[in-house]
Every structure is written in structure tokens, then in C-alpha cells.
JSON list of C-alpha atoms in Angstrom, two decimals:
[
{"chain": "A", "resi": 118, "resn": "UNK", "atom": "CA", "xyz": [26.06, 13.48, 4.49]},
{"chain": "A", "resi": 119, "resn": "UNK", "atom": "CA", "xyz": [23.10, 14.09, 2.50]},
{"chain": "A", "resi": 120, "resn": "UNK", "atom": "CA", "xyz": [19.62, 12.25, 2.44]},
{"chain": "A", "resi": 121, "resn": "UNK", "atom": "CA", "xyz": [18.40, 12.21, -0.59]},
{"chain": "A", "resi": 122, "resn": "UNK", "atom": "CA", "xyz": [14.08, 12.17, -1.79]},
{"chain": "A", "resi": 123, "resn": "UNK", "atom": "CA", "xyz": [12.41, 11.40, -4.93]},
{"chain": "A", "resi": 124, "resn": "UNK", "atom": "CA", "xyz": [8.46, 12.31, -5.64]},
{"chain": "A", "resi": 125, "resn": "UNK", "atom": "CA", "xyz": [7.23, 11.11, -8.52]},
{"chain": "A", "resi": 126, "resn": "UNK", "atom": "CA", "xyz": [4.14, 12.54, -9.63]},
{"chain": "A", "resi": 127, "resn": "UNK", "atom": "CA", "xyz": [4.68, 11.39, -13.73]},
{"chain": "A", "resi": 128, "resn": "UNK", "atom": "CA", "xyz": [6.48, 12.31, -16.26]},
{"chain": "A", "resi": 129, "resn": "UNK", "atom": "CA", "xyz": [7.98, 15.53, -16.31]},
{"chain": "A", "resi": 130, "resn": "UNK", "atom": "CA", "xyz": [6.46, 16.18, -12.20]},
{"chain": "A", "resi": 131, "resn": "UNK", "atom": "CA", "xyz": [9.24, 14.73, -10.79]},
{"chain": "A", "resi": 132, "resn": "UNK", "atom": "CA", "xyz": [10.97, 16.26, -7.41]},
{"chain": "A", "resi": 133, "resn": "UNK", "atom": "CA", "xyz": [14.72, 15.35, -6.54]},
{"chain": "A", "resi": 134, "resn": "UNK", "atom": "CA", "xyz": [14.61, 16.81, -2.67]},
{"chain": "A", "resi": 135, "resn": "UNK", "atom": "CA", "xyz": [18.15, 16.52, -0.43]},
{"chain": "A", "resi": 136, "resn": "UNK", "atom": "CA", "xyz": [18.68, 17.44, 2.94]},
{"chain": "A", "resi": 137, "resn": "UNK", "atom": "CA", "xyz": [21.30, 17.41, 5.54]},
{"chain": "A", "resi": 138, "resn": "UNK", "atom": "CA", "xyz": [21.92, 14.13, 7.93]},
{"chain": "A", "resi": 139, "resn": "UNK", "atom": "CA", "xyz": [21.98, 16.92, 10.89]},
{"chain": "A", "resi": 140, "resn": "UNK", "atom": "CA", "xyz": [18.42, 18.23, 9.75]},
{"chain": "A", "resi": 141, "resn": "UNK", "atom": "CA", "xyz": [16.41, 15.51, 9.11]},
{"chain": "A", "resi": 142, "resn": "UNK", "atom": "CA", "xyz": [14.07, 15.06, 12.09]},
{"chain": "A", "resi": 143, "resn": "UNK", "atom": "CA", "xyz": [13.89, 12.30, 14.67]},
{"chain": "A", "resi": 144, "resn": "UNK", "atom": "CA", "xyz": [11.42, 9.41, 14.37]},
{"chain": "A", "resi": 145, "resn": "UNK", "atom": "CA", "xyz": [9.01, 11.34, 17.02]},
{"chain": "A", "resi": 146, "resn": "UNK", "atom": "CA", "xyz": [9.15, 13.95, 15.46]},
{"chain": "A", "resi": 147, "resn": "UNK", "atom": "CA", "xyz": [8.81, 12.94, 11.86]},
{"chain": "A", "resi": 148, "resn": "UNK", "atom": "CA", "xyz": [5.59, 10.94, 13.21]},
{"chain": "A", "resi": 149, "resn": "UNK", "atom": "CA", "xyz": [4.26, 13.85, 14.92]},
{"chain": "A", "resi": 150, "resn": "UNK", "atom": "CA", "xyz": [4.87, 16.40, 11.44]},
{"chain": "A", "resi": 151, "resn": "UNK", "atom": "CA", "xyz": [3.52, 13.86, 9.07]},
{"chain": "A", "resi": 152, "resn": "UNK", "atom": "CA", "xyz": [0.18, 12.96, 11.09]},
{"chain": "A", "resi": 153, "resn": "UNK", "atom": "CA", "xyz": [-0.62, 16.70, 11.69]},
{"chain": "A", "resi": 154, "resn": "UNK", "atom": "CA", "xyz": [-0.23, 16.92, 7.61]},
{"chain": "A", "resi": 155, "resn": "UNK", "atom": "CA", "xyz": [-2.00, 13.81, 7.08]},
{"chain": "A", "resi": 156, "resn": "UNK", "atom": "CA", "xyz": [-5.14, 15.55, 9.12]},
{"chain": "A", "resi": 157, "resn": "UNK", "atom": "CA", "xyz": [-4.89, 19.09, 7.63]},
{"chain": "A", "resi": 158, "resn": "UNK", "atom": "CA", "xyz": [-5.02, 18.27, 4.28]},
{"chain": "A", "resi": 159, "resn": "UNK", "atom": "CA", "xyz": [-7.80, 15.43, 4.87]},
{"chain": "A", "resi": 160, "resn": "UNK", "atom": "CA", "xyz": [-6.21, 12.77, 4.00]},
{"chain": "A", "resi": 161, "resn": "UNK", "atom": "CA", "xyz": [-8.08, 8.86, 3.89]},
{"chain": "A", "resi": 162, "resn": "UNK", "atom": "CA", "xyz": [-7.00, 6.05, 5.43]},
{"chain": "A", "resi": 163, "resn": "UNK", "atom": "CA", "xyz": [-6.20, 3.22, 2.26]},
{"chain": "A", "resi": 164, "resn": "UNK", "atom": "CA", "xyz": [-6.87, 0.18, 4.35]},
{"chain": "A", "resi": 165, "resn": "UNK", "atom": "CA", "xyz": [-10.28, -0.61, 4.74]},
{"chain": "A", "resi": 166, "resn": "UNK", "atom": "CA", "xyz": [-9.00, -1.34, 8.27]},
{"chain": "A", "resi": 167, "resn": "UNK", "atom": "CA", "xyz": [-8.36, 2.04, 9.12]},
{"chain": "A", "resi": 168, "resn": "UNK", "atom": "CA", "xyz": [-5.04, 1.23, 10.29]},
{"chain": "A", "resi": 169, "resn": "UNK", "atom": "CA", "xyz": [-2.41, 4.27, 9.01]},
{"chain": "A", "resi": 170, "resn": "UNK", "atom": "CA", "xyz": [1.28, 2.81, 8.40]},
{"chain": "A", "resi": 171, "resn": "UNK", "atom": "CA", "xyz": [3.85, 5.29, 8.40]},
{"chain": "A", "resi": 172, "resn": "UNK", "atom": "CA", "xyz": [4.50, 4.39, 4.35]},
{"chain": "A", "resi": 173, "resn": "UNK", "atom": "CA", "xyz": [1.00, 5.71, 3.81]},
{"chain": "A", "resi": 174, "resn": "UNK", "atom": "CA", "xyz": [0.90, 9.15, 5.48]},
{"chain": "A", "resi": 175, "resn": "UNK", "atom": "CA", "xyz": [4.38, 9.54, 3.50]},
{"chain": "A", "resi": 176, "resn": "UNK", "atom": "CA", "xyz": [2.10, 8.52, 0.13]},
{"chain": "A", "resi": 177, "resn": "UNK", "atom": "CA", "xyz": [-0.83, 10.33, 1.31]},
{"chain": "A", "resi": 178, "resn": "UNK", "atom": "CA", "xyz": [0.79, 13.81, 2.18]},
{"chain": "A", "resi": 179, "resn": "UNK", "atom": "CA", "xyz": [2.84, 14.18, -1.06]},
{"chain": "A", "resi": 180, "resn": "UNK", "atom": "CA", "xyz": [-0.34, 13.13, -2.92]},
{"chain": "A", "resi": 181, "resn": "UNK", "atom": "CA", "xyz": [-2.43, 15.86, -0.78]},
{"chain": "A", "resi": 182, "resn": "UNK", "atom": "CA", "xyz": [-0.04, 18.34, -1.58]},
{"chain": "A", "resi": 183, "resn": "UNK", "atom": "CA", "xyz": [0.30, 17.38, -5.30]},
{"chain": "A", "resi": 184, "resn": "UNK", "atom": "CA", "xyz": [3.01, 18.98, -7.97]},
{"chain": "A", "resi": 185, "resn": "UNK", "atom": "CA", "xyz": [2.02, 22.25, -6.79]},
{"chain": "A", "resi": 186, "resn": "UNK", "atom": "CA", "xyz": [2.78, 21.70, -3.38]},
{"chain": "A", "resi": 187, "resn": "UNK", "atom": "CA", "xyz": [6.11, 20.58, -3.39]},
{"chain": "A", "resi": 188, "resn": "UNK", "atom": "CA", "xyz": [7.33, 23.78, -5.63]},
{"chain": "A", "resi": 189, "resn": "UNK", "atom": "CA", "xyz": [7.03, 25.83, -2.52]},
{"chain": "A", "resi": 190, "resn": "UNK", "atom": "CA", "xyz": [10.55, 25.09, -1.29]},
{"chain": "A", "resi": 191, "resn": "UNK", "atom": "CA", "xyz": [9.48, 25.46, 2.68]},
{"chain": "A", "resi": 192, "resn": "UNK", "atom": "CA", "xyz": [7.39, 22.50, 2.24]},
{"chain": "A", "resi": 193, "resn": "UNK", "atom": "CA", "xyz": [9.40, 20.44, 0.16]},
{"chain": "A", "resi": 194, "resn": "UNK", "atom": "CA", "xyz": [12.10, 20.29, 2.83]},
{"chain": "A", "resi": 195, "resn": "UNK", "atom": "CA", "xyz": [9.82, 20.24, 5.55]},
{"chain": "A", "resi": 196, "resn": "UNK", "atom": "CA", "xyz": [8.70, 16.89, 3.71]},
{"chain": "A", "resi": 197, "resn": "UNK", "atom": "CA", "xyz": [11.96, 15.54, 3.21]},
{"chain": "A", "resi": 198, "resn": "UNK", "atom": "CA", "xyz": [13.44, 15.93, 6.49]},
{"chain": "A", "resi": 199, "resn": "UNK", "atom": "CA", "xyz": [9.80, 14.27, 7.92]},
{"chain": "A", "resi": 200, "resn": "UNK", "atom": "CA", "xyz": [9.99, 11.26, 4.86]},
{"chain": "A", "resi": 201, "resn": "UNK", "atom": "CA", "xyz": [13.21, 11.08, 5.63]},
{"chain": "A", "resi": 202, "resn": "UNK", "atom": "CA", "xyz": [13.41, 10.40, 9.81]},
{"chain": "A", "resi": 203, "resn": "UNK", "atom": "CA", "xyz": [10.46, 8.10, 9.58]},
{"chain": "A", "resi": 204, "resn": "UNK", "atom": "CA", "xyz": [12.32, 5.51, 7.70]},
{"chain": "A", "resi": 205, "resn": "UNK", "atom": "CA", "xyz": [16.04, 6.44, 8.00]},
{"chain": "A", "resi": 206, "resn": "UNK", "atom": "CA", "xyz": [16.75, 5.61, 4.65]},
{"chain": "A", "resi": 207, "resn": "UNK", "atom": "CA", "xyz": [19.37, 7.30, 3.00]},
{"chain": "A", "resi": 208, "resn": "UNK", "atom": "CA", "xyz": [17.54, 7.77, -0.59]},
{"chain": "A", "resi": 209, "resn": "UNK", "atom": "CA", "xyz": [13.76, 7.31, -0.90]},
{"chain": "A", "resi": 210, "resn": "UNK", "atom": "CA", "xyz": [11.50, 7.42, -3.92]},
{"chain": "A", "resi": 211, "resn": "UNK", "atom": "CA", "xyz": [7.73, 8.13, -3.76]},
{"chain": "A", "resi": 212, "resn": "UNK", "atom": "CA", "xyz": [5.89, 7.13, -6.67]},
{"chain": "A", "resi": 213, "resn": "UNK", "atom": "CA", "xyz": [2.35, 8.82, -6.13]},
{"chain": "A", "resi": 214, "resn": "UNK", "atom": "CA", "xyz": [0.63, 7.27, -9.36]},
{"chain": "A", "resi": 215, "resn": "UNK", "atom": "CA", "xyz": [1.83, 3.38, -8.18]},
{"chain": "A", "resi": 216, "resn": "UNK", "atom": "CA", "xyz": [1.31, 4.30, -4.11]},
{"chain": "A", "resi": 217, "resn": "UNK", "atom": "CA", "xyz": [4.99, 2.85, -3.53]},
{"chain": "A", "resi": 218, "resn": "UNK", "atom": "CA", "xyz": [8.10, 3.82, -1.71]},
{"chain": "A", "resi": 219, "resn": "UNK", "atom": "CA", "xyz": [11.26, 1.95, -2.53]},
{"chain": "A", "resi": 220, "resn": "UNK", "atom": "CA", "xyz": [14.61, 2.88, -0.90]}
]
């Protein structure tokens, strides 16, 4: 069974990602990969709270790593098997330019 992402960066930057049920990473772990990403590439918080949801270090690493990012293929699956463990969903879309997820 295949999980299935979507980044959308606009038109003609889009990214159709899939990755095995079996490698998609637990919850833990997806946590763990996306707040180490979310402090390397300096990402803000976007509540004025400073309270990080899980939905916005998945908006705020893909936007961090931008088009160019996600066309080095390590990355791109590394981000789809963390995206997808964090919110077991079987298909996810990112829309960078609206900040929204939608499964």
C-alpha cells in the first residue's frame, strides 16, 4: 500500500511524492525528524503564541526547503515518510502559498 504526498508550491512547482506503508515512519519518529528540520533550516513559529502544531512544522519545512529542495530525491522521501507518520493519512496535500494541508 502506498501513501501518497502532494507539495504545492504554484503552478508548474508541484511535487507528487509516494512511499511505502512499511516505510513511512512512526509518530515518534516523524515528530522527532520534522522538529530537527524545523530548527535547522530556522524555521518561525506562525502563532503569535509560539505554540508549534504538528500541521505547521509539515508547512514550515516544505516551505524552508522550497522547489529546490524537494528535487533532491533523498529529501523528498525523507519528507514524505515524516508528513506522512505524523498524520497517518493515506494522501496529503501541502499547499505552501495558502499554508494548508487537506487529506
Amino acid at each position: 500500500m502506498h501513501k501518497q504526498v502532494k507539495i504545492v508550491f504554484g503552478p508548474g512547482k508541484e511535487f507528487d511524492l509516494a512511499v511505502d506503508a512499511e516505510e513511512v515512519l512512526s509518530f515518534e519518529a516523524s515528530r522527532q525528524w520534522l522538529d530537527e528540520q524545523f530548527v535547522r533550516l530556522g524555521c518561525e513559529p506562525m502563532r503569535g503564541s509560539g505554540k508549534v502544531l504538528v500541521a505547521d512544522k509539515i508547512l514550515g519545512v516544505a516551505a524552508a526547503l522550497g522547489p529546490e529542495g524537494f528535487k533532491d530525491a533523498a529529501v523528498a522521501l525523507d519528507y514524505a515518510r515524516a508528513a506522512s507518520g505524523a498524520l497517518s493519512k493515506a494522501l496529503l496535500k501541502v499547499d505552501v502559498p495558502k499554508q494548508t494541508l487537506s487529506y
